[in-house]
CSV table of C-alpha atoms and ligand atoms in Angstrom, one decimal:
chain,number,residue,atom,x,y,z
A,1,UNK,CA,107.6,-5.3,101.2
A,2,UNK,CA,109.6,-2.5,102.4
A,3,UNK,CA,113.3,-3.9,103.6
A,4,UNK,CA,113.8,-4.0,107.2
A,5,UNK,CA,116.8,-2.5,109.1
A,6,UNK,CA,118.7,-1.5,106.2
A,7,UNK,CA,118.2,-5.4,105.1
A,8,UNK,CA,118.9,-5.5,101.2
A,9,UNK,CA,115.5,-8.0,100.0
A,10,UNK,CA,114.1,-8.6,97.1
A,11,UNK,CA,110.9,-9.7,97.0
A,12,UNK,CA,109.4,-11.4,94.5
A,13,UNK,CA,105.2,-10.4,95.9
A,14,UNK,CA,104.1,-7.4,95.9
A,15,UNK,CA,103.6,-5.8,99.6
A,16,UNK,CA,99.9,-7.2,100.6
A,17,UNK,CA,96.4,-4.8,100.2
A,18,UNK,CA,95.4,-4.1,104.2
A,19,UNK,CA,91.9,-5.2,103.4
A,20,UNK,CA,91.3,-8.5,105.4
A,21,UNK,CA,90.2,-11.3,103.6
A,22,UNK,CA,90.3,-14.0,106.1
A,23,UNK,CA,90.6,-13.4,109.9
A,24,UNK,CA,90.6,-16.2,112.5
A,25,UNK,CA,89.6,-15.5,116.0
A,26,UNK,CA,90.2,-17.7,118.7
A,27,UNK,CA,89.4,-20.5,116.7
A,28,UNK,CA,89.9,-24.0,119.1
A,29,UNK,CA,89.7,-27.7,117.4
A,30,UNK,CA,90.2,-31.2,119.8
A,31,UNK,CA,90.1,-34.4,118.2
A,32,UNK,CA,88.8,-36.0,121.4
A,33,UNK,CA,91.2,-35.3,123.9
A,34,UNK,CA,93.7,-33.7,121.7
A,35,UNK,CA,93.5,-30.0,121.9
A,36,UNK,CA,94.7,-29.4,117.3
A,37,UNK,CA,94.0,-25.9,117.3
A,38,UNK,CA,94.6,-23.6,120.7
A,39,UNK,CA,92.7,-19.8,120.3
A,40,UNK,CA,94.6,-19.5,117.0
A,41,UNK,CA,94.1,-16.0,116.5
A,42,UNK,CA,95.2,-15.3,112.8
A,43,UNK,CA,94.7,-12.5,109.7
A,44,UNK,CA,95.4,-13.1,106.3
A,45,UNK,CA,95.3,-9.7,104.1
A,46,UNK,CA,94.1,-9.5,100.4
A,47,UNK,CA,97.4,-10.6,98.3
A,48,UNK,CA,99.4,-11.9,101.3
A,49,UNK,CA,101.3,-15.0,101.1
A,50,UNK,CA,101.8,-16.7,104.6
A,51,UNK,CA,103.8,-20.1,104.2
A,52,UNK,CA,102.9,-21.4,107.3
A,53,UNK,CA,105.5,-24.2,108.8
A,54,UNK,CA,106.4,-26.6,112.3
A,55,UNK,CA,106.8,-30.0,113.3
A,56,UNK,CA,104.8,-32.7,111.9
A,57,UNK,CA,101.4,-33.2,114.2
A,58,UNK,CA,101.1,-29.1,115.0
A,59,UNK,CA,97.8,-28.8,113.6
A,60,UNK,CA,98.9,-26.7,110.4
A,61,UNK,CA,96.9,-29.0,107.8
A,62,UNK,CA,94.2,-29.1,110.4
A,63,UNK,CA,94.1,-25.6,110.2
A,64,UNK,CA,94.2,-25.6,106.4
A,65,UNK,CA,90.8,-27.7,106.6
A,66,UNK,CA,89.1,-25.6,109.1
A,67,UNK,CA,89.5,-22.7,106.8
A,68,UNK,CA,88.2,-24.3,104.0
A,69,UNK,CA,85.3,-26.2,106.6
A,70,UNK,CA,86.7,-29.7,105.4
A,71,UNK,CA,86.8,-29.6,109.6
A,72,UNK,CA,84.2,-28.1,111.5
A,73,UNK,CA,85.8,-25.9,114.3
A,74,UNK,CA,84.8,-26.3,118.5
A,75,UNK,CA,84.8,-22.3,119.5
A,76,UNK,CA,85.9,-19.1,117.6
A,77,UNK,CA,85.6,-18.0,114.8
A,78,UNK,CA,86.7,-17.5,110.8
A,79,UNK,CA,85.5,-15.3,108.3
A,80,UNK,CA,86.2,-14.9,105.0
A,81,UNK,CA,85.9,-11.9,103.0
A,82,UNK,CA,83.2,-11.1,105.7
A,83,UNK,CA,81.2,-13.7,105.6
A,84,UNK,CA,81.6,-16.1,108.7
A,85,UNK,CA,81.8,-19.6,109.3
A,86,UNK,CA,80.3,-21.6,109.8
A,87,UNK,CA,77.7,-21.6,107.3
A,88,UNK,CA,75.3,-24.4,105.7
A,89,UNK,CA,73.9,-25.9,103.1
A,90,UNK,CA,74.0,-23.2,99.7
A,91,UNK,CA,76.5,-20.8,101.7
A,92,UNK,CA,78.8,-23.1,102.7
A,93,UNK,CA,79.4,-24.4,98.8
A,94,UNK,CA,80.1,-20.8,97.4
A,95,UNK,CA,82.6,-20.0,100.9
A,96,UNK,CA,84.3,-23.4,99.4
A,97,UNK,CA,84.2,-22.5,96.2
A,98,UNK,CA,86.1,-19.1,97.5
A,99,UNK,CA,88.5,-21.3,99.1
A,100,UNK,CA,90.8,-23.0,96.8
A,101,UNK,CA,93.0,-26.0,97.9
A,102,UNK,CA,95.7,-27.9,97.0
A,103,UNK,CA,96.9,-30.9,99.0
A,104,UNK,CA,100.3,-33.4,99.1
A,105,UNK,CA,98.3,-36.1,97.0
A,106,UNK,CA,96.7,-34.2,93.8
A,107,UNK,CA,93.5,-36.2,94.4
A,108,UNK,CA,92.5,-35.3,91.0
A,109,UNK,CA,89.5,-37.4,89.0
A,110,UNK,CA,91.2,-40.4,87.9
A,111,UNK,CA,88.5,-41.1,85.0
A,112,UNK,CA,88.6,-37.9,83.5
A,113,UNK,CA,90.8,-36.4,81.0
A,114,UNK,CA,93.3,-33.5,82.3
A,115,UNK,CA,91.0,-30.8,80.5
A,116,UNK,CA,87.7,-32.0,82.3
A,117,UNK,CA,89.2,-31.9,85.1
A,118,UNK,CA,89.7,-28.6,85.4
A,119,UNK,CA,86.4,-27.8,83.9
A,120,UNK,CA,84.4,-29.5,85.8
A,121,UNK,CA,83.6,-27.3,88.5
A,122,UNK,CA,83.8,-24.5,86.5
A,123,UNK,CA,80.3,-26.1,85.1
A,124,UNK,CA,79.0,-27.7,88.5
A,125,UNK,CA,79.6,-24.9,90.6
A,126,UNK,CA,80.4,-21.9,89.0
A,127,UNK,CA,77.2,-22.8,86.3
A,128,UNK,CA,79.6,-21.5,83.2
A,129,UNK,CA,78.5,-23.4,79.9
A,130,UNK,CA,81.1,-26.0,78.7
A,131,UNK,CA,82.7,-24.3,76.1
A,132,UNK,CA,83.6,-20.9,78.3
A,133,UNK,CA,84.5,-23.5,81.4
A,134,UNK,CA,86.8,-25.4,78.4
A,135,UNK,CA,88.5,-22.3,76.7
A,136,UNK,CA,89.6,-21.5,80.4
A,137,UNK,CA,91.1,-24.8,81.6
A,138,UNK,CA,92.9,-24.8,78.1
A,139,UNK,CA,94.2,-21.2,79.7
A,140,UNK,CA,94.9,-22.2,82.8
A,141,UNK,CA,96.8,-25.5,81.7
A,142,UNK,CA,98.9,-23.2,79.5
A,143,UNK,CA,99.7,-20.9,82.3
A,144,UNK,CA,100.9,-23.8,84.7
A,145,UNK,CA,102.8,-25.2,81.7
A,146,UNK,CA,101.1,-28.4,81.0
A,147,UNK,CA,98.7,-27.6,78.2
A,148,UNK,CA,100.0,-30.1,75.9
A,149,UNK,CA,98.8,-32.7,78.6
A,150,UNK,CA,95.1,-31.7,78.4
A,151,UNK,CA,93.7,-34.8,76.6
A,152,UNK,CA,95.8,-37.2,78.7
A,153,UNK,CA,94.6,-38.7,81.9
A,154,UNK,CA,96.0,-38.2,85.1
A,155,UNK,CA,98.0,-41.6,85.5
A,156,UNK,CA,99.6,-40.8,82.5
A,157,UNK,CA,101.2,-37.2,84.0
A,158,UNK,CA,104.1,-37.2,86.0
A,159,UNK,CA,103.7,-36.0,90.0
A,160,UNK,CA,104.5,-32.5,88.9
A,161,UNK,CA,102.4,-32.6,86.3
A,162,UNK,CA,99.5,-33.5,88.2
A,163,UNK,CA,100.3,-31.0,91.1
A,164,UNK,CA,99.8,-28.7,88.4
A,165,UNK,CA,96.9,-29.7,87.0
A,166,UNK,CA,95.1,-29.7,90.2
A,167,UNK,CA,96.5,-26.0,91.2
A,168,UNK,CA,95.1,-25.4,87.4
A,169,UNK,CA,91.5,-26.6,88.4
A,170,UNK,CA,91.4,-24.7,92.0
A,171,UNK,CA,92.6,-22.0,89.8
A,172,UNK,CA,89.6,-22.1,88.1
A,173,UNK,CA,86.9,-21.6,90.4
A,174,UNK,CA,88.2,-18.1,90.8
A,175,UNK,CA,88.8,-18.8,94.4
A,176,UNK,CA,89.9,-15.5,96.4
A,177,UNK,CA,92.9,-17.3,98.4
A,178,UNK,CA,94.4,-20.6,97.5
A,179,UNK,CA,96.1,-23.2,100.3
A,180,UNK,CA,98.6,-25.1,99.7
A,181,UNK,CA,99.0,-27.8,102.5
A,182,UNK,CA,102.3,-29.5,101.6
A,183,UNK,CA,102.1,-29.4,97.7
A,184,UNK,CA,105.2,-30.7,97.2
A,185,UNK,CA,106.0,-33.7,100.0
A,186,UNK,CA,105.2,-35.9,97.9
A,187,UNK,CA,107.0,-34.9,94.6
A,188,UNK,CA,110.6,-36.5,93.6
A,189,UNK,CA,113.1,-33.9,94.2
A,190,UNK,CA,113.3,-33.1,90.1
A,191,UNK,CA,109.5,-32.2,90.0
A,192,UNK,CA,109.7,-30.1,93.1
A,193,UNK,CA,110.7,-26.9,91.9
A,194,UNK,CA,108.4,-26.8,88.8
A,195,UNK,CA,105.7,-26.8,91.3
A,196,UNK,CA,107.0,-23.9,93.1
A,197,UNK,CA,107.8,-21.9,90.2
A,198,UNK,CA,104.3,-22.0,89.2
A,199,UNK,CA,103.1,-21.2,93.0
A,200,UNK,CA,105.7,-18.3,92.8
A,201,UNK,CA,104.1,-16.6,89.6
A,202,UNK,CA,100.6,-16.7,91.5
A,203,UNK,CA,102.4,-14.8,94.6
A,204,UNK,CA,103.8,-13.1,92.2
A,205,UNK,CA,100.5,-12.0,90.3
A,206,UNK,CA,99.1,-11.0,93.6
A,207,UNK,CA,97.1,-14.3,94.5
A,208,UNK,CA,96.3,-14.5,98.7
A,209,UNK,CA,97.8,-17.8,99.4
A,210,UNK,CA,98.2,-20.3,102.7
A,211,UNK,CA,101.5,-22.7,102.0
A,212,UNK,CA,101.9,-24.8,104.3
A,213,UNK,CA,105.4,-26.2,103.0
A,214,UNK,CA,109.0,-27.4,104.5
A,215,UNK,CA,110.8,-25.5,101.7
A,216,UNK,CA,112.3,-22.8,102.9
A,217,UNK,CA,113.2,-21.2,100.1
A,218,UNK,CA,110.1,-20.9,98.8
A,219,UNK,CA,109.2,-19.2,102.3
A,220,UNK,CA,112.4,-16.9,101.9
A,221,UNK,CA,111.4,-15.8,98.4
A,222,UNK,CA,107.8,-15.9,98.4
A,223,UNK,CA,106.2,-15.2,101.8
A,224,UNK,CA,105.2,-12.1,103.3
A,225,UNK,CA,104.9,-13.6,106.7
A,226,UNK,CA,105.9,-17.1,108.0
A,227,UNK,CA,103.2,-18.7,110.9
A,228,UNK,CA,105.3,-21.0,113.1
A,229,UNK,CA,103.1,-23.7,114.8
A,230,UNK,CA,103.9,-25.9,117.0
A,231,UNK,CA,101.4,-27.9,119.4
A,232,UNK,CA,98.2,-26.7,118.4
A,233,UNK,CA,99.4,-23.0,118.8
A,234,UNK,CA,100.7,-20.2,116.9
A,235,UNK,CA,104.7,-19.7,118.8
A,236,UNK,CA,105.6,-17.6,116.0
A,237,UNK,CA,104.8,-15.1,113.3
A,238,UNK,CA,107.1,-12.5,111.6
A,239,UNK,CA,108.7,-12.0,108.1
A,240,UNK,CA,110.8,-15.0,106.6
A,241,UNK,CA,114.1,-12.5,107.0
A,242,UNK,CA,113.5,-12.1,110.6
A,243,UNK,CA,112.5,-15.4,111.3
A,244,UNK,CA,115.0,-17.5,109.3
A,245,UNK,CA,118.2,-15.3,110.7
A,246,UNK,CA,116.7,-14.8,114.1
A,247,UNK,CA,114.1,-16.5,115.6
A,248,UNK,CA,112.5,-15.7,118.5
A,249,UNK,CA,111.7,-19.0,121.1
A,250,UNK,CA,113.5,-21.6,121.6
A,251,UNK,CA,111.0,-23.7,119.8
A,252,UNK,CA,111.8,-22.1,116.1
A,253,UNK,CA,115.4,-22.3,116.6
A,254,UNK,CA,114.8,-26.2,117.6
A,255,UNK,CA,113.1,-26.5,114.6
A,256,UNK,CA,114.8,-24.9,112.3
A,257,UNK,CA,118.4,-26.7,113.7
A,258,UNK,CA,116.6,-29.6,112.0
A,259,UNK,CA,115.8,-28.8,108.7
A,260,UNK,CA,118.0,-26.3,107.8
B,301,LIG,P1,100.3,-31.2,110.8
B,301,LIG,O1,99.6,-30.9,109.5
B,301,LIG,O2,100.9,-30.0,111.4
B,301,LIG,O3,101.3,-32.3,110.7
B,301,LIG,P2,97.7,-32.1,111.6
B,301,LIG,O4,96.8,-30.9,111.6
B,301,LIG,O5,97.6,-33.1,110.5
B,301,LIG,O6,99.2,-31.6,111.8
B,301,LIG,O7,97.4,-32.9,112.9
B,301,LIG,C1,97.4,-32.4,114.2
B,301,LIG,C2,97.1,-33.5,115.2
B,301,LIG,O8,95.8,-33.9,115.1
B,301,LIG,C3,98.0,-34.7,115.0
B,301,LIG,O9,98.3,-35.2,116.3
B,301,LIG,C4,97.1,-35.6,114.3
B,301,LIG,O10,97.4,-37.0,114.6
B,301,LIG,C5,95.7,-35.3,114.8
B,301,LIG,N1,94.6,-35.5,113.9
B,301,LIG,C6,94.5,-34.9,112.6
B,301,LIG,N2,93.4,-35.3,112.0
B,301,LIG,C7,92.7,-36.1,112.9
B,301,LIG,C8,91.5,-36.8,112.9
B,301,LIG,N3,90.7,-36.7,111.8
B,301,LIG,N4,91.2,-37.5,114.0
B,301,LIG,C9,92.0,-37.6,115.0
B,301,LIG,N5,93.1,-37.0,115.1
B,301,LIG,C10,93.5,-36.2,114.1
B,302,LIG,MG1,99.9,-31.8,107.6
């Protein structure tokens, strides 16, 4: 990313493709009378990483689901990689499978060992045989550092371990953008960064990726372009330099008064 107005920055992704992979377009969501998503108009280039932040009840993990059709939408639309949404039935599983996601609770299979976990879908949905879908978890588990876990099972991993695991096994569906919705909330503070360091190498390695996250470093370092959402809508959207040292509306300084 090229530094703005004379700005020294290091970034640590490398400045986006301008191919769009997925592009939201008026998109509207109510639960009931609660109007989550307001013509969210949004465009997410091949190899960007967005960290998307605001106030708690804004609609941002809302809008992580939508993407990813864990929430159907009410008007507008999304497509991804070209294809839109929504779609049914055989369609809709491989614009999933596309879609990898990570939430705050690692939701990983409790009953299964840290290896099969991360080959399962690689058999189920992907339709690799066992020993291919194993020699890549074993790969992936290396590359987020927990490869000596693989024969454990989940309880026995710590919180960071298990984020890691799970980013492993989204990791390997081959998905072509990952979300992140809060990957870290529910980590003690020690465990925290391990997580992002590993989300940092996939920005890094030129991975699209959604992070919804209240670390602001991670933004700072990592992010092409932070989304601010507040209320359903999108009140901001610029790069972490310009929004961190001067934001725009009064809602983003608010915010930011509070966490920072
Ligand atoms: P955020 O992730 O920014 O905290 P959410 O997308 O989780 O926000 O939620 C946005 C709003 O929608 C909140 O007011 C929340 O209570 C409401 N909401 C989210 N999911 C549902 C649901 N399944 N049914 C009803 N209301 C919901
Ligand atoms: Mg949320």
């Amino acid at each position: 990313m090229k530094p703005t107005n004379g700005a020294a920055v290091t970034k640590e992704v490398p400045t986006p493709d301008t191919g769009e992979l997925v592009v939201l377009s008026k998109v509207n969501k109510h639960f009931g009378d609660l109007h989550v998503l307001q013509d969210i108009d949004l465009t997410i280039a091949r190899g960007e990483v967005v960290v998307v932040i605001g106030p708690s009840g804004g609609g941002k993990s809302t809008l992580c689901r939508a993407i990813n059709r864990l929430e159907t939408i009410d008007s507008g639309e999304i497509v991804i990689d070209g294809k839109p949404l929504p779609a049914e039935g055989r369609e809709l599983a491989a614009l999933r499978a596309d879609v990898g996601m990570v939430f705050q609770s690692f939701n990983l299979f409790a009953h299964r060992t840290v290896v099969q976990n991360v080959m399962l879908g690689q058999v189920k949905v992907r339709g690799k045989s066992r020993k291919t879908a194993e020699e890549r978890a074993r790969r992936l588990l290396d590359r987020v550092g927990v490869a000596t876990q693989a024969e454990k099972y989940p309880a026995q991993l710590s919180g960071g371990q298990q984020q890691r695991v799970a980013i492993a096994r989204a990791l390997a569906m081959d998905p072509k953008i990952m979300l992140f919705d809060e990957p870290t909330s529910a980590l003690d503070p020690e465990m925290i960064n391990e997580v992002l360091e590993v989300m940092r190498q996939l920005a890094h390695d030129g991975m699209t990726m959604v992070v919804v996250t209240h670390e602001m470093g991670f933004a700072r370092s990592a992010a092409n372009r932070v989304v601010f959402m507040a209320d359903g809508r999108i009140v901001e959207e610029t790069t972490p330099d310009q929004f961190f040292s001067n934001p725009r509306t009064e809602r983003a300084k608010d915010f930011l008064s509070k966490i920072l």
